[in-house]
C-alpha positions as MATLAB code, in Angstrom:
seq = 'MRRRRVARRRLLSWIWLLLASFSLAGFVLFMLHQQQDPSHPTLERDTGTENVSPPRLNFTEEVTSASSFARQLAEQMTLAKAYVFIAKEHNNLHLAWELSSKIRSCQLLLSKAAMRGQPISLDEAKPVVSGLSALIYKAQDAHYDIATTMMTMKSHIQALEERANAATVQTTVFGQSVAEAIPKSLHCLMIKLTSEWLTEPPSRREVADENRNSPRLVDNNLYHFCIFTDNAIAASVVVNSTVSNADHPKQLVFHVVTNRVSYKAMQSWFLSNDFKGSAIEIQSVEELSWLNASYSPVVKQLLDKDSRAYYFGDQETSSEPKVRNPKYLSLLNHLRFYIPEIYPQLEKIVFLDDDVVVQKDLTPLFSLDLHGNVNGAVETCLEAFHRYYKYLNFSDPLISSKFDPQACGWAFGMNVFDLIAWRKANVTARYNYWQEQNRERTLWKLGTLPPGLLAFYGLTEPLDRRWHVLGLGYDVNIDNRLIETAAVIHYNGNMKPWLKIAIGRYKPFWLKFLNSSHPYLQDCVTA';
ca = [
     123.648   -9.360 -127.067;
     124.808   -6.929 -130.065;
     126.184  -10.327 -131.955;
     122.644  -12.277 -131.601;
     121.212   -9.306 -132.965;
     123.128   -9.360 -135.916;
     122.664  -13.333 -136.600;
     118.597  -12.263 -135.945;
     118.448  -10.857 -138.422;
     120.262  -12.450 -141.267;
     117.850  -15.153 -141.160;
     115.834  -13.049 -141.697;
     117.503  -11.536 -144.072;
     117.683  -15.632 -145.837;
     113.384  -16.334 -144.754;
     112.331  -13.456 -147.110;
     114.311  -13.870 -149.743;
     113.869  -16.956 -150.459;
     109.971  -16.574 -149.725;
     110.572  -13.548 -153.016;
     112.893  -16.729 -154.775;
     109.426  -19.182 -154.727;
     106.410  -16.204 -155.492;
     109.164  -15.309 -158.787;
     109.220  -19.158 -159.836;
     105.419  -19.883 -158.995;
     105.020  -16.034 -161.150;
     107.329  -18.008 -164.730;
     105.683  -20.795 -164.315;
     101.965  -19.529 -164.113;
     102.653  -16.791 -167.117;
     104.396  -19.786 -169.054;
     100.960  -21.786 -168.559;
      98.940  -18.480 -169.857;
     101.339  -18.646 -172.851;
     100.754  -21.458 -173.997;
      99.206  -22.425 -177.291;
      95.373  -24.618 -176.421;
      95.198  -26.129 -180.115;
      97.646  -28.645 -177.845;
      96.543  -29.848 -175.217;
      98.346  -31.801 -172.523;
      99.005  -34.898 -172.628;
      96.163  -36.124 -169.639;
      93.645  -33.881 -171.769;
      94.491  -36.650 -174.940;
      94.102  -39.446 -173.094;
      90.822  -38.456 -172.040;
      89.418  -37.335 -175.301;
      90.898  -40.118 -177.526;
      88.577  -42.754 -175.942;
      85.116  -40.637 -176.516;
      83.516  -40.967 -180.045;
      82.696  -38.833 -182.358;
      78.963  -39.884 -183.021;
      77.776  -42.211 -185.867;
      75.944  -39.813 -189.282;
      72.164  -40.719 -189.116;
      72.631  -40.922 -193.652;
      69.430  -39.928 -193.965;
      68.853  -37.096 -192.089;
      72.364  -36.411 -194.541;
      70.675  -37.211 -197.981;
      67.278  -35.066 -196.938;
      69.108  -32.430 -196.013;
      69.241  -29.399 -198.455;
      72.936  -28.707 -197.576;
      74.578  -31.061 -197.950;
      76.770  -32.562 -200.928;
      75.072  -36.541 -200.566;
      71.802  -35.087 -201.540;
      73.107  -32.844 -204.205;
      75.366  -36.271 -205.907;
      71.415  -38.166 -205.291;
      69.822  -35.168 -207.439;
      72.231  -35.857 -209.476;
      72.313  -38.741 -210.249;
      68.456  -39.066 -211.196;
      68.838  -36.672 -212.974;
      71.917  -38.379 -214.601;
      70.286  -42.428 -215.036;
      67.168  -40.207 -217.083;
      70.247  -38.879 -219.802;
      71.199  -41.744 -220.166;
      67.694  -42.922 -220.911;
      67.592  -40.738 -223.598;
      71.121  -41.846 -224.862;
      70.208  -45.465 -225.628;
      67.013  -43.572 -227.389;
      69.262  -41.298 -229.965;
      71.829  -44.160 -230.029;
      74.734  -42.416 -228.367;
      76.089  -44.948 -226.520;
      79.062  -43.558 -225.654;
      77.657  -41.037 -223.723;
      74.981  -43.643 -222.003;
      78.137  -45.284 -220.701;
      79.999  -42.498 -219.546;
      76.985  -41.205 -217.559;
      76.195  -45.019 -216.279;
      80.017  -44.781 -215.042;
      79.681  -41.342 -213.307;
      76.450  -43.064 -211.991;
      78.094  -46.267 -210.409;
      80.875  -43.551 -209.072;
      78.348  -41.523 -207.181;
      76.405  -44.149 -206.111;
      80.105  -45.739 -204.500;
      80.592  -42.638 -202.892;
      77.112  -42.351 -201.053;
      77.814  -45.986 -199.757;
      81.183  -45.689 -198.734;
      79.871  -42.715 -196.723;
      77.217  -44.382 -195.087;
      79.665  -47.424 -194.486;
      82.135  -45.429 -192.517;
      79.214  -42.920 -190.802;
      80.518  -39.332 -191.858;
      79.541  -37.004 -194.155;
      80.850  -36.125 -197.693;
      83.126  -33.813 -197.693;
      83.670  -30.886 -200.114;
      87.111  -32.607 -201.819;
      85.193  -36.126 -202.375;
      81.687  -34.423 -204.096;
      83.614  -31.985 -206.329;
      85.435  -34.468 -208.725;
      81.547  -36.313 -208.533;
      79.741  -33.748 -208.769;
      81.740  -32.014 -211.729;
      82.113  -34.888 -213.627;
      78.546  -34.988 -213.552;
      77.532  -31.598 -214.324;
      79.878  -31.534 -217.916;
      78.067  -34.619 -219.119;
      75.060  -33.728 -218.119;
      75.349  -29.832 -219.946;
      77.085  -32.006 -222.822;
      74.002  -34.117 -222.820;
      71.798  -31.580 -223.099;
      73.640  -29.363 -225.568;
      73.173  -32.432 -227.762;
      69.903  -31.887 -228.405;
      67.593  -32.762 -225.548;
      66.246  -30.315 -225.130;
      63.620  -29.886 -222.069;
      60.672  -31.266 -224.069;
      62.409  -33.853 -225.595;
      63.180  -34.595 -222.247;
      59.735  -34.080 -220.889;
      58.393  -36.192 -223.474;
      60.885  -39.256 -223.451;
      60.491  -39.360 -219.803;
      56.454  -39.329 -219.480;
      56.785  -42.417 -222.368;
      58.831  -44.464 -219.544;
      56.790  -43.455 -217.167;
      53.536  -44.650 -219.027;
      55.878  -47.857 -219.985;
      56.982  -47.829 -216.401;
      52.959  -48.165 -215.278;
      51.876  -50.749 -218.045;
      54.383  -52.967 -216.512;
      53.852  -52.133 -213.213;
      49.823  -52.754 -214.035;
      50.107  -55.835 -215.440;
      53.043  -57.296 -212.832;
      50.103  -56.980 -211.005;
      47.482  -58.270 -212.889;
      50.219  -61.143 -212.808;
      50.426  -61.903 -209.584;
      46.437  -61.443 -208.588;
      46.389  -63.904 -211.290;
      49.108  -66.535 -209.986;
      47.423  -65.804 -206.115;
      44.166  -67.328 -207.207;
      45.837  -70.086 -208.975;
      47.562  -71.279 -206.039;
      44.384  -69.753 -203.429;
      41.811  -72.316 -206.203;
      44.603  -75.244 -206.203;
      44.170  -78.082 -203.660;
      47.260  -78.884 -200.932;
      48.848  -81.759 -201.947;
      48.372  -83.158 -198.342;
      44.336  -82.232 -198.656;
      44.568  -84.162 -201.526;
      45.857  -87.727 -200.522;
      43.821  -86.789 -197.471;
      40.661  -86.685 -199.121;
      41.914  -89.780 -201.341;
      42.312  -91.838 -197.918;
      39.359  -91.149 -195.924;
      37.340  -92.310 -198.951;
      39.073  -94.752 -199.320;
      38.701  -95.738 -196.314;
      34.394  -95.273 -196.334;
      34.547  -97.773 -198.898;
      35.980 -100.438 -196.789;
      33.803  -99.433 -193.979;
      32.013 -102.815 -192.211;
      28.373 -101.757 -192.221;
      28.410 -101.329 -189.154;
      30.146  -98.425 -189.292;
      27.821  -97.056 -192.010;
      24.804  -97.758 -190.010;
      26.021  -95.273 -187.410;
      26.094  -92.748 -190.111;
      22.090  -93.895 -191.161;
      21.292  -92.781 -187.805;
      23.273  -90.154 -187.014;
      21.110  -88.359 -189.763;
      17.792  -89.769 -189.052;
      18.740  -88.116 -185.407;
      15.795  -87.074 -183.829;
      17.766  -84.600 -182.343;
      18.416  -82.548 -185.637;
      14.768  -80.964 -185.929;
      14.720  -80.486 -182.672;
      14.608  -76.464 -181.993;
      15.314  -76.903 -177.678;
      19.435  -77.484 -179.487;
      21.088  -74.507 -181.016;
      21.904  -75.368 -184.828;
      24.006  -74.190 -187.108;
      25.438  -74.962 -191.483;
      28.728  -75.271 -192.869;
      28.417  -76.178 -196.420;
      31.810  -77.042 -197.652;
      33.649  -79.498 -200.143;
      36.464  -78.694 -197.461;
      36.796  -81.769 -194.691;
      39.921  -80.285 -192.971;
      38.387  -76.948 -193.009;
      34.613  -77.939 -191.796;
      36.662  -80.407 -188.967;
      38.286  -77.264 -187.704;
      34.819  -74.868 -187.385;
      32.863  -77.685 -185.750;
      35.311  -78.349 -183.285;
      36.432  -74.623 -182.753;
      32.686  -74.415 -181.579;
      32.283  -77.403 -179.441;
      35.394  -76.336 -177.820;
      34.117  -73.343 -176.368;
      31.082  -74.033 -175.810;
      29.313  -74.599 -172.290;
      27.553  -77.307 -173.316;
      28.725  -79.081 -176.558;
      26.118  -82.116 -176.312;
      23.392  -79.109 -177.197;
      25.097  -78.248 -180.678;
      24.071  -79.917 -184.369;
      25.693  -79.310 -186.517;
      24.397  -79.720 -190.312;
      27.245  -80.024 -193.424;
      26.616  -80.303 -196.896;
      28.845  -81.221 -198.554;
      28.598  -82.591 -202.910;
      29.438  -86.155 -204.340;
      32.883  -85.817 -205.088;
      33.603  -84.755 -200.836;
      30.923  -86.961 -199.665;
      32.518  -89.996 -198.165;
      35.156  -88.538 -197.396;
      33.574  -85.946 -195.117;
      31.833  -88.749 -193.312;
      34.775  -90.948 -192.336;
      36.437  -88.141 -191.071;
      33.287  -87.910 -188.675;
      32.839  -90.638 -188.092;
      36.522  -90.892 -186.821;
      36.660  -87.817 -184.975;
      34.797  -87.559 -181.856;
      32.846  -83.734 -181.216;
      32.057  -84.050 -178.031;
      29.263  -85.669 -178.185;
      27.334  -82.797 -181.141;
      24.926  -84.212 -183.533;
      26.705  -83.852 -186.836;
      24.858  -84.023 -190.169;
      26.467  -84.345 -193.914;
      24.781  -84.057 -196.514;
      25.186  -84.236 -200.535;
      24.182  -81.419 -202.354;
      23.088  -83.211 -205.000;
      20.114  -85.613 -202.723;
      18.866  -81.284 -203.239;
      16.658  -82.818 -206.244;
      13.592  -79.736 -205.672;
      16.944  -77.257 -206.187;
      17.010  -77.348 -209.770;
      17.004  -75.281 -213.057;
      13.925  -75.236 -212.998;
      13.355  -73.717 -209.893;
      16.243  -71.418 -208.780;
      17.740  -68.982 -211.212;
      21.086  -69.380 -210.293;
      21.104  -73.060 -210.949;
      19.993  -72.456 -214.332;
      22.958  -69.608 -214.799;
      25.528  -72.404 -213.002;
      24.586  -74.118 -215.921;
      24.995  -71.896 -218.495;
      27.405  -72.315 -221.309;
      28.068  -68.304 -221.311;
      28.295  -68.440 -217.402;
      30.718  -71.030 -217.295;
      33.062  -68.857 -220.360;
      32.309  -66.011 -218.027;
      34.235  -67.062 -214.908;
      36.268  -70.056 -216.804;
      37.417  -68.278 -220.177;
      41.070  -66.625 -221.444;
      41.892  -63.816 -219.632;
      40.916  -61.981 -222.081;
      36.804  -62.934 -221.599;
      36.800  -61.171 -218.423;
      39.271  -58.334 -216.198;
      39.158  -59.210 -213.608;
      41.232  -62.149 -212.816;
      39.667  -63.052 -209.043;
      36.642  -63.729 -211.162;
      37.460  -66.789 -212.225;
      37.024  -68.582 -209.282;
      35.367  -72.568 -209.325;
      33.145  -71.297 -205.533;
      31.516  -69.123 -207.933;
      30.205  -71.324 -210.200;
      29.809  -74.207 -206.893;
      25.746  -74.652 -205.715;
      27.360  -75.219 -202.123;
      28.459  -70.873 -202.660;
      24.295  -70.423 -203.103;
      22.562  -73.081 -200.604;
      22.957  -70.108 -197.499;
      19.585  -68.259 -199.661;
      17.739  -72.094 -199.612;
      18.528  -72.395 -195.614;
      14.499  -72.727 -194.476;
      13.866  -75.011 -197.363;
      17.064  -76.584 -196.690;
      16.277  -77.385 -192.960;
      12.439  -76.573 -192.776;
      11.686  -77.532 -189.283;
      14.040  -75.656 -187.926;
      13.005  -71.868 -186.452;
      16.826  -70.575 -185.892;
      20.191  -70.900 -186.462;
      23.406  -69.695 -187.203;
      25.574  -70.255 -190.831;
      29.602  -70.024 -190.534;
      31.285  -70.300 -193.049;
      34.821  -73.123 -194.075;
      37.043  -70.771 -192.653;
      36.623  -69.263 -190.213;
      37.184  -70.350 -186.018;
      35.413  -70.070 -182.990;
      36.563  -68.836 -179.807;
      33.592  -68.474 -177.700;
      30.708  -70.055 -176.491;
      28.135  -68.844 -179.581;
      24.588  -70.090 -177.610;
      23.997  -66.340 -176.717;
      23.429  -65.767 -180.186;
      20.443  -67.519 -179.818;
      18.309  -65.644 -177.465;
      19.343  -62.446 -178.776;
      16.816  -59.759 -179.961;
      16.875  -59.133 -183.418;
      13.468  -56.841 -184.097;
      11.789  -58.871 -186.298;
      14.704  -58.973 -188.420;
      15.492  -62.212 -190.319;
      19.624  -62.026 -190.262;
      22.083  -61.073 -187.921;
      25.543  -59.519 -188.851;
      28.241  -57.503 -188.030;
      28.250  -54.400 -190.764;
      31.678  -53.177 -192.110;
      31.175  -49.967 -193.027;
      33.401  -48.640 -190.571;
      36.267  -47.910 -193.746;
      34.024  -46.034 -196.490;
      34.134  -48.499 -199.096;
      31.937  -51.673 -197.992;
      28.711  -48.973 -198.538;
      25.995  -50.695 -200.768;
      27.839  -48.735 -203.676;
      30.993  -50.095 -203.500;
      28.888  -53.331 -204.721;
      26.290  -52.471 -206.471;
      25.961  -50.440 -210.050;
      23.903  -47.764 -209.471;
      23.724  -46.848 -213.308;
      20.761  -48.705 -213.541;
      17.758  -47.614 -212.270;
      16.469  -50.808 -211.271;
      19.276  -50.154 -208.373;
      19.127  -46.598 -207.491;
      15.324  -46.046 -207.224;
      15.674  -48.876 -204.367;
      18.149  -49.290 -202.025;
      20.689  -46.322 -200.585;
      24.020  -45.993 -201.651;
      24.761  -45.572 -199.440;
      23.711  -48.136 -197.121;
      25.788  -49.981 -194.899;
      27.136  -53.443 -195.903;
      27.256  -55.788 -193.587;
      29.654  -59.685 -193.350;
      28.809  -63.344 -194.828;
      30.411  -65.930 -192.087;
      29.076  -65.963 -189.366;
      25.291  -65.254 -189.375;
      22.419  -65.759 -187.168;
      18.969  -66.058 -188.820;
      15.002  -66.142 -188.057;
      13.742  -69.007 -190.171;
      10.445  -68.105 -189.246;
      11.183  -64.204 -189.736;
      12.898  -65.592 -192.627;
       9.432  -68.120 -194.547;
       7.706  -64.514 -193.666;
       9.325  -61.915 -195.801;
       9.583  -64.347 -198.084;
      13.249  -63.649 -197.823;
      14.399  -66.800 -200.835;
      12.301  -65.238 -203.682;
      13.704  -62.150 -202.974;
      17.025  -64.170 -203.859;
      15.565  -65.307 -206.898;
      14.514  -62.247 -208.170;
      17.253  -60.410 -207.971;
      19.418  -63.404 -209.695;
      16.861  -63.708 -212.460;
      17.673  -59.462 -212.994;
      21.552  -59.831 -213.086;
      20.875  -62.798 -215.692;
      23.216  -59.951 -217.886;
      25.308  -59.644 -215.020;
      24.461  -56.191 -214.624;
      23.585  -55.252 -211.678;
      26.839  -56.641 -210.136;
      29.594  -58.998 -211.216;
      30.479  -62.048 -208.734;
      30.382  -63.218 -205.516;
      27.181  -63.951 -203.424;
      27.280  -60.688 -200.955;
      25.639  -58.578 -203.586;
      22.734  -60.659 -203.864;
      22.758  -60.409 -199.937;
      23.030  -56.755 -199.171;
      19.688  -56.973 -202.548;
      18.115  -59.687 -200.587;
      18.524  -59.012 -196.767;
      18.103  -55.131 -197.419;
      16.008  -53.754 -194.390;
      16.394  -56.803 -192.300;
      19.065  -57.113 -190.909;
      20.310  -56.005 -187.292;
      23.430  -55.112 -186.807;
      25.431  -57.258 -184.151;
      28.329  -55.912 -182.611;
      31.329  -55.786 -184.057;
      34.025  -58.891 -181.343;
      31.116  -61.167 -182.977;
      33.170  -61.717 -185.843;
      36.866  -60.431 -187.383;
      37.261  -60.464 -190.304;
      40.341  -59.915 -192.267;
      42.502  -62.881 -191.425;
      42.790  -64.070 -195.303;
      44.612  -60.492 -195.980;
      45.201  -58.047 -194.182;
      48.816  -58.650 -191.763;
      47.773  -56.056 -189.772;
      45.082  -56.964 -187.549;
      45.601  -55.747 -183.832;
      46.038  -58.777 -182.204;
      43.585  -57.524 -178.750;
      41.044  -57.413 -181.441;
      41.354  -61.167 -182.863;
      42.039  -62.547 -178.677;
      38.413  -60.419 -178.467;
      36.466  -61.872 -180.909;
      33.890  -64.540 -180.859;
      34.519  -65.428 -184.133;
      37.538  -64.943 -186.555;
      37.301  -65.312 -190.357;
      40.578  -65.480 -192.509;
      38.134  -64.542 -195.786;
      40.355  -63.265 -198.789;
      43.372  -65.806 -200.729;
      45.712  -66.083 -197.788;
      43.313  -69.212 -196.153;
      45.078  -70.897 -193.411;
      45.297  -74.625 -194.256;
      47.355  -73.497 -197.440;
      51.399  -72.679 -198.163;
      50.682  -68.894 -198.023;
      48.806  -68.201 -195.087;
      49.763  -65.109 -193.123;
      52.141  -66.613 -189.981;
      51.364  -65.145 -187.279;
      46.905  -66.327 -187.659;
      47.379  -70.309 -188.951;
      48.505  -70.754 -185.187;
      44.607  -69.619 -183.817;
      43.730  -72.760 -187.152;
      45.985  -75.011 -185.881;
      44.888  -75.522 -182.499;
      42.394  -76.944 -183.301;
      43.547  -79.002 -185.870;
      43.066  -82.857 -185.443;
      47.242  -83.635 -186.222;
      47.503  -86.344 -184.016;
      45.059  -88.249 -187.170;
      47.635  -90.567 -188.822;
      46.614  -90.214 -192.041;
      46.451  -86.399 -191.522;
      50.411  -87.281 -190.100;
      50.756  -89.499 -193.393;
      49.670  -86.991 -196.082;
      51.600  -84.021 -193.921;
      54.588  -85.843 -194.723;
      54.009  -87.405 -198.318;
];
């Protein structure tokens, strides 16, 4: 029994000894772990952090940050560029070369920082900043004082403004030239169509004569539209888009007036294309023998030598390049003011410019109540600059005594005219009066809208804006939703849809209604 007790005691002693050893070893390891340098993480932690890439630098924010070296470099570089100009003016070419060299170093450093996506460090910035500062101080010390610097900078700013203004004028002239020029494909098409008309058999010409004598042309139960243009393709798109969106295209009548040069091509085009049974009348403006210089002041002005010199003279003749535009000397552009006399038997008509595309049925326009007014038009004074004072010379008492300078402007291009009310108000006589008063071009400079604002003053009924959306010939930011809901979209401006300078995102709306399958059109486009 005694031996068993001794053995049991020894076993317990060994167990306690082992437990004490393990406890001591654990305590030692724990202390060693706590004393380990936290700046040297374990391998496992290294492996985990190596895969996390630092966020890339937003260099725009870096350059604009008040505390960044990038901004300091950019500001010093701008100042150094100014001193380069000043040094060159004072013929200190060596200093100009030194400054230019440091500017290049600065640009290189900024470029590297932007490429790597990391901010510029003090070590990188210090030599460049120091070098630039020394050179700027050297430039200041070389009698380039503040007064000299300001005068020099002012002269440079003025020179730059003059160059910018000259470039703007030149851009306007070039854009105007492109807009006025007849595209090669359109010129080719007109020649082919004219040649076809000249070789047409007599039966085809008889069809044209029948169209001109159709009783539908004077039927006031039908829907009448007028277009005044010398562009066969443009007129075709207007007619095609109108009939394509009409509920009853056979009830539509189109009255197209062109000039002698385009008459044969226009006849040939409209006879060779189907427009869903609508009636189409083609006239030449030269047939309107009553519209002459003895009756119309505008005809007299268009034939006047001084007027032609004003529009087609040297660039010094006028300060506005857009004035030198052949359309202002085209009688077609002014026919809109003689509609009741061109169509004496009609009671209501819709006028369409040749640079519009119709997207909805326009026949509801004929049932609109104009409340006794002559002209139904979409107003454009949602923008402040489309008020009367922007179009007319209100310093002339003849204008200021009769018109409100804040009166709202409106748009030509899609207008519904009540011809009965027109004749009653004698709007054409109003127009002739104001054209006569403006023979010296003191009341307005150009265009048909200013005299239209005068002639239809107090006689215009505002239409819902969705009837007529403008700006597709110059404004690249028109909301697509506005275009899609519009009854008529208007490519007013220089960027016409048939030109290469057309705005790309608007061109498909026009091309949709162009008969691209016509063999002449295919030949001329690929020629």
